[in-house]
Coordinates of C-alpha atoms and ligand atoms in Angstrom, one line a residue:
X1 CA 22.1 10.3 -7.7
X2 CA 23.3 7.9 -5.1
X3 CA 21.3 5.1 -6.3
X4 CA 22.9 1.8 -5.9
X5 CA 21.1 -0.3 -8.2
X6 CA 18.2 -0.8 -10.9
X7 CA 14.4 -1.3 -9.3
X8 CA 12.5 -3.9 -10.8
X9 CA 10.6 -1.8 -13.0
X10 CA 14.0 0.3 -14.2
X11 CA 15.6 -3.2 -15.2
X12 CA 12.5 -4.4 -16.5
X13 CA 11.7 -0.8 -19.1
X14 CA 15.0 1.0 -19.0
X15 CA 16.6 -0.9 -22.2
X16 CA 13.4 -1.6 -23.9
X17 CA 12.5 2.3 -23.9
X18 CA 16.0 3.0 -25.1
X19 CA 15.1 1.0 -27.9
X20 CA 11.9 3.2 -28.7
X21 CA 9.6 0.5 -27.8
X22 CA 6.2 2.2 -26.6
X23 CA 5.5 1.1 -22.9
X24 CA 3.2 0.6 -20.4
X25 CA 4.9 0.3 -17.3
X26 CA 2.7 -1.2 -13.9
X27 CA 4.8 -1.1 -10.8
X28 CA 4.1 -0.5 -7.3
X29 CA 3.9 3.4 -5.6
X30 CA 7.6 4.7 -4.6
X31 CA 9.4 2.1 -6.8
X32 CA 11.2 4.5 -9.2
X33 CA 8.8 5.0 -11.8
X34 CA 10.1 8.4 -13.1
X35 CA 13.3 7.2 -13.5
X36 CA 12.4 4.1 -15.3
X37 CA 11.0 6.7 -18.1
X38 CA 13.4 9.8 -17.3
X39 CA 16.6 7.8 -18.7
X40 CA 15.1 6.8 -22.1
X41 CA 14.0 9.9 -22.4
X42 CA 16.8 12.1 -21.6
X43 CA 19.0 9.6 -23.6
X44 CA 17.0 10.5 -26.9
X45 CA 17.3 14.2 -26.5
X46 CA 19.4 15.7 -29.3
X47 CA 21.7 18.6 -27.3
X48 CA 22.5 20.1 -30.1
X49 CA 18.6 20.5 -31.5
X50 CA 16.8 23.5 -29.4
X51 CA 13.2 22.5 -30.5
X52 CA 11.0 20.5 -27.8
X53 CA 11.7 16.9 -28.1
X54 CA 10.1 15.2 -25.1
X55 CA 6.6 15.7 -23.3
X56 CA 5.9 14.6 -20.0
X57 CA 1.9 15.3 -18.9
X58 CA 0.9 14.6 -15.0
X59 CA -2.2 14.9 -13.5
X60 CA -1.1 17.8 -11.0
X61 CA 1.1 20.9 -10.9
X62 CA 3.0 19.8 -7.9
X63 CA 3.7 16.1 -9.9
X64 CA 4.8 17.8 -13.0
X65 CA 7.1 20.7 -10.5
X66 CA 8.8 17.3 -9.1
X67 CA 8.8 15.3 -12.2
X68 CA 10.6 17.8 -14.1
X69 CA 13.2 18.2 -11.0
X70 CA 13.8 14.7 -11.0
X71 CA 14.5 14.8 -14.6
X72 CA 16.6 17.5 -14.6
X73 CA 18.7 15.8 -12.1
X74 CA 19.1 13.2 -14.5
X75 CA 19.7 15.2 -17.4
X76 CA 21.8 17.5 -15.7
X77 CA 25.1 16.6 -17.1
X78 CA 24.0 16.1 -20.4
X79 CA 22.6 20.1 -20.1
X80 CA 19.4 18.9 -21.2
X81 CA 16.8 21.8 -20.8
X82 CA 14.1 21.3 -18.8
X83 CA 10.7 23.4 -18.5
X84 CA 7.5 23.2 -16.3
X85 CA 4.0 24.9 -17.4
X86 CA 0.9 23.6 -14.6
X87 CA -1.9 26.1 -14.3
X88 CA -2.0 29.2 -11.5
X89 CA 1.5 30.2 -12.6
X90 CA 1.5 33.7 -14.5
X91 CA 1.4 32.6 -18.4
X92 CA 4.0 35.6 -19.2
X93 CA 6.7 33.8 -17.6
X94 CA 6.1 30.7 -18.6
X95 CA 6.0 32.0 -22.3
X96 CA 9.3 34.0 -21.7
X97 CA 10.8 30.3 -20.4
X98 CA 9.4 28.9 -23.6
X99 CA 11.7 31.1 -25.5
X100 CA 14.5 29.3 -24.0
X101 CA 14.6 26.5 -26.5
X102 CA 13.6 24.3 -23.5
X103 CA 13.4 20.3 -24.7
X104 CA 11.6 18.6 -22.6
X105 CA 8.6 20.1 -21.2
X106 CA 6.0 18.5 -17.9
X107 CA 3.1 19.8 -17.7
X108 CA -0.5 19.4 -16.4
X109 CA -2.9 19.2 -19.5
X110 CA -5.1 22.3 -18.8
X111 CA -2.0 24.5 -19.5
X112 CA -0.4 22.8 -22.0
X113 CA -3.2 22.8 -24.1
X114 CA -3.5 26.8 -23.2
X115 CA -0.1 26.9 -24.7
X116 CA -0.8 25.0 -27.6
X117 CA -3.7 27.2 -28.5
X118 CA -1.6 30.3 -28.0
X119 CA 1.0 28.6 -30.6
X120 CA 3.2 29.3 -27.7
X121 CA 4.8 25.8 -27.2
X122 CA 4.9 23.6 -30.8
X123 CA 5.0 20.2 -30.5
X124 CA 5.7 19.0 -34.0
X125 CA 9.2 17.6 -33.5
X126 CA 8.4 15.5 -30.2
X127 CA 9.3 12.1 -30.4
X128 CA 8.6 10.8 -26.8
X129 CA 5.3 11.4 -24.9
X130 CA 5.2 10.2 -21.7
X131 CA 2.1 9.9 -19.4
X132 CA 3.0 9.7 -15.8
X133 CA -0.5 8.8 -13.5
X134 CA -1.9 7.7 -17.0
X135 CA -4.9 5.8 -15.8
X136 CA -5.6 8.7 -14.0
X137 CA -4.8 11.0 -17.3
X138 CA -6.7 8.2 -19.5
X139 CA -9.8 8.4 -16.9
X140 CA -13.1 10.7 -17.5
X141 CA -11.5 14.0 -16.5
X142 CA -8.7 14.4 -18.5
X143 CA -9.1 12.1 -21.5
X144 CA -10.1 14.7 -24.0
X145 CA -8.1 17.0 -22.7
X146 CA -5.1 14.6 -23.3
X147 CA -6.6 13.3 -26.6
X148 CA -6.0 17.0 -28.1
X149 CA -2.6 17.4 -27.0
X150 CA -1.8 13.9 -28.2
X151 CA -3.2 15.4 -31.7
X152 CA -0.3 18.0 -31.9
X153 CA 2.5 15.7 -31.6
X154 CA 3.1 13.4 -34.4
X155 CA 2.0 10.3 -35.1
X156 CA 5.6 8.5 -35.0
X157 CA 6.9 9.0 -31.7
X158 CA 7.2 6.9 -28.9
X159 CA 4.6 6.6 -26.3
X160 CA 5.6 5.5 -22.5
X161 CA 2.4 5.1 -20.0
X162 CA 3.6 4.8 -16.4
X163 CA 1.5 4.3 -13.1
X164 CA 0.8 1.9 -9.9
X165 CA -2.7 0.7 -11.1
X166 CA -3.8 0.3 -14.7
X167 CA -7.3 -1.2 -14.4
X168 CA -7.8 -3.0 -17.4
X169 CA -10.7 -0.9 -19.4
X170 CA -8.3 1.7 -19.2
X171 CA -5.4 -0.5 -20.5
X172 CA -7.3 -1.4 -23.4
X173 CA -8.4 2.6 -24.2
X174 CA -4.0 3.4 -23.7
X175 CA -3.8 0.9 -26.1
X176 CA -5.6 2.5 -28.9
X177 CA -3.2 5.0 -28.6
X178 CA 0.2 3.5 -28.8
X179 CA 2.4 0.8 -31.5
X180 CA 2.0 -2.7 -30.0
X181 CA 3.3 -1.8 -26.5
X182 CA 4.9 -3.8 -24.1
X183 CA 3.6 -4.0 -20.9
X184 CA 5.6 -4.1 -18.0
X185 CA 3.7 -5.2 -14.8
X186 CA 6.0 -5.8 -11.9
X187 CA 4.7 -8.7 -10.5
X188 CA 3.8 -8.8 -7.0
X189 CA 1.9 -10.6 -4.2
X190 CA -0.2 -7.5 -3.6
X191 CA -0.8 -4.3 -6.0
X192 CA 0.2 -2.2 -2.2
X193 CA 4.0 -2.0 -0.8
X194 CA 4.7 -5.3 1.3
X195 CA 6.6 -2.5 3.7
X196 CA 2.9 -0.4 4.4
X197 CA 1.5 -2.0 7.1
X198 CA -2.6 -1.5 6.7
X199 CA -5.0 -0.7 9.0
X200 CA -9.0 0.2 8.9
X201 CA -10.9 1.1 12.1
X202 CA -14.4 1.2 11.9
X203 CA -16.1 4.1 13.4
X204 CA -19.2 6.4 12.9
X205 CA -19.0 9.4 11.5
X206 CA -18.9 11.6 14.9
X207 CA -16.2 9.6 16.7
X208 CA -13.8 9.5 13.4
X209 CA -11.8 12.8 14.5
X210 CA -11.5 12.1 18.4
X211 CA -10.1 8.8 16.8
X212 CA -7.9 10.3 14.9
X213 CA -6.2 12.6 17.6
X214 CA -5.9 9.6 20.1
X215 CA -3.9 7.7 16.7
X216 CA -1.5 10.8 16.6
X217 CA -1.0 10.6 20.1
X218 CA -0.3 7.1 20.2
X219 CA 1.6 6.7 16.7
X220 CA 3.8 9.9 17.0
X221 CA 4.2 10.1 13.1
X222 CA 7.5 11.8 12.1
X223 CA 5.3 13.0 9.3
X224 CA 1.6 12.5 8.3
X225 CA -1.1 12.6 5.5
X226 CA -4.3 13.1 6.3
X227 CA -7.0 12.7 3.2
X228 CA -10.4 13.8 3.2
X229 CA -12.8 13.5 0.4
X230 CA -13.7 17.0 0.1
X231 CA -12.2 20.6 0.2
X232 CA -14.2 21.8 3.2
X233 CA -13.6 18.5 5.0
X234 CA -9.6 19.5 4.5
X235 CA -10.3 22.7 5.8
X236 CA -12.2 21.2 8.7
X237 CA -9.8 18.9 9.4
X238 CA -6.8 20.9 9.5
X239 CA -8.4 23.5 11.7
X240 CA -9.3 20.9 14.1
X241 CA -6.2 19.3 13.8
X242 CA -4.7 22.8 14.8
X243 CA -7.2 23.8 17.8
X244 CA -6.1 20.1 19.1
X245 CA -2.7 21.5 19.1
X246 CA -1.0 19.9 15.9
X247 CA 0.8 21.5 13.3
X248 CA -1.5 21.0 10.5
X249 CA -1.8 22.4 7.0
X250 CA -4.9 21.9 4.5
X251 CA -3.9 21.5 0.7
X252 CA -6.5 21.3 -2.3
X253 CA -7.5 22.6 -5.7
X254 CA -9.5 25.8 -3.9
X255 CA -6.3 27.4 -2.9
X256 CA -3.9 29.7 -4.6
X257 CA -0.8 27.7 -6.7
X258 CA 1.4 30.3 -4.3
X259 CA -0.1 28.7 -1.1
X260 CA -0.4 24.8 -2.3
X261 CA 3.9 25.3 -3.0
X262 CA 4.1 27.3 0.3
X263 CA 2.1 24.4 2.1
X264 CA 4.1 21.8 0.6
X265 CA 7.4 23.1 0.7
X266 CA 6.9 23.6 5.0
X267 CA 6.4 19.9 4.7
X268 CA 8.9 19.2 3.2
X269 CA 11.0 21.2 5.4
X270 CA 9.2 19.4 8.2
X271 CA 7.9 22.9 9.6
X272 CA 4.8 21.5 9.6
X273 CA 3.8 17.8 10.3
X274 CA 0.6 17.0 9.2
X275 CA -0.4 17.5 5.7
X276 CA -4.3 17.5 5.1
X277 CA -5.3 17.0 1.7
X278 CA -8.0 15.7 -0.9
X279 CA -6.3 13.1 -3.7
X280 CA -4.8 16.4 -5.5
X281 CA -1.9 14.8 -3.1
X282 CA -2.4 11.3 -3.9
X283 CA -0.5 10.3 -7.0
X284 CA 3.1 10.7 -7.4
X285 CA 4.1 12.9 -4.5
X286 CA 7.4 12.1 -2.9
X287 CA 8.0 13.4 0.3
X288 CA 10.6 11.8 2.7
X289 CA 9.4 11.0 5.8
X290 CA 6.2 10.4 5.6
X291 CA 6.1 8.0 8.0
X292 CA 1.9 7.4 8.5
X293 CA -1.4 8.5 5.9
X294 CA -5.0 8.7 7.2
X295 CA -7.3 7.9 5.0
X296 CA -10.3 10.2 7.0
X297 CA -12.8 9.2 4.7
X298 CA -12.3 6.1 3.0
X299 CA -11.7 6.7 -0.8
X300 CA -13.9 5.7 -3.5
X301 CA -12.0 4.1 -6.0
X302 CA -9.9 1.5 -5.0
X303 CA -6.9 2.8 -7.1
X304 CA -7.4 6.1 -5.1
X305 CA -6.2 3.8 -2.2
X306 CA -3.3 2.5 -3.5
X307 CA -1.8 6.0 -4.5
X308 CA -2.6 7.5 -1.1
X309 CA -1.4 5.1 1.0
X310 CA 1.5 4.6 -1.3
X311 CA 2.6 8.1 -0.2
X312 CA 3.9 6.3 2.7
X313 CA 6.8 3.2 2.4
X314 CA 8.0 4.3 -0.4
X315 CA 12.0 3.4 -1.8
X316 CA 12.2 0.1 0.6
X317 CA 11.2 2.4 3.7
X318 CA 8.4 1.4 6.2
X319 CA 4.9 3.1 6.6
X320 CA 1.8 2.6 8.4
X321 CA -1.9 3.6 6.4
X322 CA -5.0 3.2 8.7
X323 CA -8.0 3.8 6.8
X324 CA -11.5 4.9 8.5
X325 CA -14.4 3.1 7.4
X326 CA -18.3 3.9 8.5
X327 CA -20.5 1.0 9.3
X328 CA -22.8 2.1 5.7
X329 CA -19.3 1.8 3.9
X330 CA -17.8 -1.5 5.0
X331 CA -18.8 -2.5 1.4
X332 CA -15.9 -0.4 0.4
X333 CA -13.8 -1.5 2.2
X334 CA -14.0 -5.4 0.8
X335 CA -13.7 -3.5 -2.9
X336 CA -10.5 -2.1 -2.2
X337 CA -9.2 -5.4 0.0
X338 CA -10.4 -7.6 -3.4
X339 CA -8.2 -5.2 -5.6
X340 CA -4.9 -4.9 -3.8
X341 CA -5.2 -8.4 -3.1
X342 CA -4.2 -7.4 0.9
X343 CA -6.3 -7.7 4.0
X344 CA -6.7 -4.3 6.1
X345 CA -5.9 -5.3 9.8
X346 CA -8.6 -4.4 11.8
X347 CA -7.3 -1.5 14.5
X348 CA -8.9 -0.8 17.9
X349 CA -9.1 2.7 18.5
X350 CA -6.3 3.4 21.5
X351 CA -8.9 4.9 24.4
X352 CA -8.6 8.0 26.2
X353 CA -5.8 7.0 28.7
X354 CA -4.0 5.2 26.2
X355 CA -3.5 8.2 24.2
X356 CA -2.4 10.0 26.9
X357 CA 0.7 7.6 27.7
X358 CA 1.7 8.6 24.2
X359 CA 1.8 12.0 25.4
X360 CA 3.1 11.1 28.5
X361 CA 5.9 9.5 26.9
X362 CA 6.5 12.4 24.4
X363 CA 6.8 14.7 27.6
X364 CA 9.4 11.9 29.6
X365 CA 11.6 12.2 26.4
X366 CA 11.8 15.9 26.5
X367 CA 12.9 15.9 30.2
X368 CA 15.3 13.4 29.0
X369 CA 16.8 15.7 26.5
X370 CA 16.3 18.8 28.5
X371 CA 18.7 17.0 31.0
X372 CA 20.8 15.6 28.9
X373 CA 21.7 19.2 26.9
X374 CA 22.6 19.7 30.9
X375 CA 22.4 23.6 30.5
X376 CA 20.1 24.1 33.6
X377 CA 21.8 26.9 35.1
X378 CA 20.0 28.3 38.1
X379 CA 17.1 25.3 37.6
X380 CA 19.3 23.1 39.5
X381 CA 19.6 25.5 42.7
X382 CA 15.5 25.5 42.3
X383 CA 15.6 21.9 42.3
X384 CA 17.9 21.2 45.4
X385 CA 15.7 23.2 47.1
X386 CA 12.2 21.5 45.9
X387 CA 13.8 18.0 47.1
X388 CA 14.4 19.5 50.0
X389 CA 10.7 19.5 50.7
X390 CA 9.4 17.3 48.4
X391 CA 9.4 13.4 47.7
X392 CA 12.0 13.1 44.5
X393 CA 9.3 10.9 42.5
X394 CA 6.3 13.6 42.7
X395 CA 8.3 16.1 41.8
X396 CA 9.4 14.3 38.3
X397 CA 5.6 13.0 38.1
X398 CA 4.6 16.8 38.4
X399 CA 6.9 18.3 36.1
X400 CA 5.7 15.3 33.3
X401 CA 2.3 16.0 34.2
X402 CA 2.7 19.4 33.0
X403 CA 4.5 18.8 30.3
X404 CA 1.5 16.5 29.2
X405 CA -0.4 18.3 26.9
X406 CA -4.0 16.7 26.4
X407 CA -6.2 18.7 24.3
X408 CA -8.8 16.1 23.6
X409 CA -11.8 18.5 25.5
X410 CA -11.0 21.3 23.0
X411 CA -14.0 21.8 21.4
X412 CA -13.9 21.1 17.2
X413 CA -16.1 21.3 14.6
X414 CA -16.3 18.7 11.7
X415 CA -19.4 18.5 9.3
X416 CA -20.7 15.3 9.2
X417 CA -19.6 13.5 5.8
X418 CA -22.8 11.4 3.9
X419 CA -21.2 8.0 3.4
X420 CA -20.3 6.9 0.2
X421 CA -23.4 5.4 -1.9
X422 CA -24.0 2.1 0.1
X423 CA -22.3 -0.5 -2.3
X424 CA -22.1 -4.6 -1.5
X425 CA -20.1 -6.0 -4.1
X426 CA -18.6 -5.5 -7.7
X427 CA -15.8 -5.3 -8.9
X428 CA -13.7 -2.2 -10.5
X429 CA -17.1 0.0 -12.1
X430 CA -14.7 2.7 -13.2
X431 CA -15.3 6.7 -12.0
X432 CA -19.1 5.9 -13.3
X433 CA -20.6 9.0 -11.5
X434 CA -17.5 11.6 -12.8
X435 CA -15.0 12.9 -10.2
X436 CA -16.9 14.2 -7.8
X437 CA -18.7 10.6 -7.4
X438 CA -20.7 10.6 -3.8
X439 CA -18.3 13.6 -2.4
X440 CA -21.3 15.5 -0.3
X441 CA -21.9 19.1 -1.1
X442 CA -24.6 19.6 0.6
X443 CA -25.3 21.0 4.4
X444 CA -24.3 18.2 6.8
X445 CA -26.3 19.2 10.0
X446 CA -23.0 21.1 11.4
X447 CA -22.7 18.6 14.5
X448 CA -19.6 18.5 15.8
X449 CA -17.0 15.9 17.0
X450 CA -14.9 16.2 20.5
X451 CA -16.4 17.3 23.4
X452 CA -16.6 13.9 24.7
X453 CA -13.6 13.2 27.2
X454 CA -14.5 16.9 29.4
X455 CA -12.7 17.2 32.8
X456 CA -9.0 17.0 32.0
X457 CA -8.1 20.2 31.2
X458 CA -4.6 20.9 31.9
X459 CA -3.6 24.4 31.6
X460 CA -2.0 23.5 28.1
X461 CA 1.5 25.0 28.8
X462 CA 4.4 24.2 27.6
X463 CA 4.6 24.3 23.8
X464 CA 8.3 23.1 23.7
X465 CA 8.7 22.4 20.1
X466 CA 8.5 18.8 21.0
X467 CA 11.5 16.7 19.6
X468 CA 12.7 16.2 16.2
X469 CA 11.3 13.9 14.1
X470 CA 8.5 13.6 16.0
X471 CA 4.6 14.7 15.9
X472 CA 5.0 18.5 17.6
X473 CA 2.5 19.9 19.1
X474 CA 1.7 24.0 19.2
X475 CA 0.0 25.7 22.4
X476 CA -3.5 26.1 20.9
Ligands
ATP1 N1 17.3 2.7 -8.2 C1 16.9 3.4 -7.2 N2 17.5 3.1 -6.0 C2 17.1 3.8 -4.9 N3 16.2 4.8 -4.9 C3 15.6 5.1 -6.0 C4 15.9 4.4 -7.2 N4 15.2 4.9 -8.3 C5 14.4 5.9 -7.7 N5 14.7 6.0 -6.4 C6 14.0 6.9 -5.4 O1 12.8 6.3 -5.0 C7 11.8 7.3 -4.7 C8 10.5 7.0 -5.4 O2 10.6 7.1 -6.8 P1 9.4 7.6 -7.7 O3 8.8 8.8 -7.2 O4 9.9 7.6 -9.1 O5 8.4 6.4 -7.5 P2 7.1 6.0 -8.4 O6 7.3 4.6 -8.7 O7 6.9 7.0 -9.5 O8 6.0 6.1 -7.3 P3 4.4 6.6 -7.5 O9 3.7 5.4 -8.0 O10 4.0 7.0 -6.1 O11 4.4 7.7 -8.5 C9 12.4 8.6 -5.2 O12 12.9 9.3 -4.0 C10 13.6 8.2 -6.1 O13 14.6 9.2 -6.0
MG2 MG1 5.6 8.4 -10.0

């Protein structure tokens, strides 16, 4: 697979989980967690046996699509067979697939359980359950879930429990369920990559999406990750994102499995270059090049922080997080500083002409490369003839200027968010209030951001694809 040598947390689990040891494994977000339990696992898998020997459960269906690529690259030359089952896929294929004699199977617990009820995937000769996420599997919303599908595989296998955060009352409930585990915690300064450089701005409500624009503007992300704390802010967002002239796509749990793949596969493929989404994208996604997350709202948990921003800077590369915070929810924001141990920098939002030298200097580098492709053809007769007339310096200032695209005045509209239940202190309280916690569902007024910066309307031309690797902007 190219890899060069062990992470901390593959050296540190690698041979005790090839010695059956159960394991709970703490290391940092993009550090090579699936491996660390892929290689134990695939190593136990009897070939030659066509009944289901290892279970993987993740928290999401596009987790358990990429876990189970990731471990049939490493089981690949072994022939080790590899299945999938998450929810929204059509059961009848998935049942066919079952057929197969497939031995390890990842999947989300909703449809494993489905399966288990049909007597459609038996369990009984499992000997390794793995639970990536697992706080997050271990937490309110999945735990009984994951406490029946524990009860179908038998008592002496071997259990391995992997994730970036483990808060400790969740620790002690894994613990009930495992043989004297080890526990693995990659010891670091801070619970976040050293490599994600972290910012907060604080901002009202109102001003948090002009903000944002000006950020794109002036950070030209390669690729981005916007998360907001509800499904209608995501569709909010990602149509304002797209009237502003960004390519923009909304993910959450409200849309079809068919268009959350489609949406993340354009990613991927860099045909889009913001991804909106709610934390159904926060834990264990690994896209390269995401180069910058948003944290729109700021999140509620403090582990919800470290496996968003951690979607960033992952494998040794760098990233940038900047994280909005209201005025009502600066509590928050000392929660989530307390538990990863790492002070947010404080960022000044880049004002209006600021963002527009990022935009200017997006348009100067496309001249550049128009000029250096040097295919200009009959644009070069044009041009002898303008400098004819005109001073060499306005014409290059008037060919950027209309290159500039500054969208800002475009009107949006973004319902106003209720903060997060005002909160001083404390420490980790756990997801007291459920899932949904202080996400507002109510009608938020309908005010609407933008407007502010009027009178600079250029006429918008000029779509140009922008460059590679950069931030593009479409002609809205
Ligand atoms: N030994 C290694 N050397 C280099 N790259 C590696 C190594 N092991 C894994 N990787 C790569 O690092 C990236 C991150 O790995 P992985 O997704 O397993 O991280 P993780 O620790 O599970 O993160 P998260 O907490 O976000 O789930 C992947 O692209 C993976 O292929
Ligand atoms: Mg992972």
């Amino acid at each position: 697979m190219g890899f060069e040598e062990a992470t901390p947390i593959q050296e540190g689990t690698i041979r005790l989980g090839m010695e059956g040891k159960d394991i709970i494994g703490q290391a940092q977000t993009g550090t090579g967690k699936t491996t660390a339990f892929g290689i134990p696992l695939i190593e136990k898998i009897d070939t030659r046996d066509g009944n289901v020997q290892g279970l993987v459960i993740a928290p999401t269906r596009e987790l358990a699509i990429q876990v189970s690529e990731e471990l049939y690259r490493l089981g690949k030359d072994k022939n080790v067979r590899i299945l999938s089952v998450f929810g929204g896929q059509e059961i009848g294929r998935q049942i066919r697939a079952l057929k197969n004699r497939p031995q390890i199977i990842v999947g989300t617990p909703g449809r494993l359980l489905d399966h288990i009820n049909r007597r459609t995937l038996k369990l009984e000769n499992v000997n390794t359950l793995v639970l990536d996420e697992a706080d997050e599997m271990l937490n309110m919303g999945f735990i009984e879930d994951i406490q029946s599908i524990m009860s179908n595989v038998p008592e002496a296998r071997q259990t391995l429990l992997f994730s970036a955060t483990m808060p400790d009352p969740i620790r002690r409930i894994a613990e009930k369920f495992m043989k004297s585990p080890e526990i693995v915690k990659i010891k670091s300064k801070e619970m976040t990559v050293e490599n994600i450089e972290q910012f907060f701005v604080k901002s009202v409500e109102r001003e948090k999406f002009d903000i944002l624009s000006r950020l794109l503007n002036v950070h030209q992300p390669e690729l981005a990750i916007v998360f907001g704390r509800t499904k209608r802010r995501v569709d909010e967002l990602a149509h304002a994102l797209n009237i502003r002239g960004y390519l923009a796509e909304g993910i959450h749990g409200d849309l079809s499995q068919a268009k959350r793949m489609s949406v993340l596969k354009q990613f991927k493929a860099n045909k889009i270059d913001i991804l909106v989404a709610t934390d159904v994208a926060a834990r264990g996604l690994d896209i390269s090049g995401v180069s910058h997350v948003y944290n729109f709202d700021i999140p509620q948990d403090p582990e919800s922080y470290v496996h968003r921003i951690g979607r960033t800077g992952r494998a040794g590369k760098k990233g940038v997080a900047v994280t909005f915070v209201t005025p009502r929810e600066m509590g928050y924001l000392s929660i989530v500083e307390r538990t990863t141990k790492k002070k947010m920098q404080a960022l000044v939002p880049p004002t209006a002409d600021e963002a527009v030298l990022g935009l200017q200097r997006v348009a100067m580098e496309q001249l550049e490369t128009m000029t250096e492709k040097n295919n200009l053809g009959s644009y070069r007769e044009l041009a002898t003839e303008m400098l004819e007339k005109h001073d060499a310096v306005d014409l290059i200032a008037a060919a950027l200027k209309t290159l500039t695209k500054d969208p800002e005045d475009a009107p949006v509209q973004i319902t106003e968010e209720r903060p997060l239940p005002s909160r001083g202190g404390g420490g980790y309280k756990g997801k007291g209030g459920g899932r949904s916690g202080g996400g507002y569902k109510g009608k938020g007024g309908g005010r609407s951001s933008g407007g502010g910066y009027k009178g600079r309307r250029d006429s918008g031309r000029a779509s140009g694809g922008g460059r590679p690797g950069r931030t593009r902007r479409h002609e809205s």
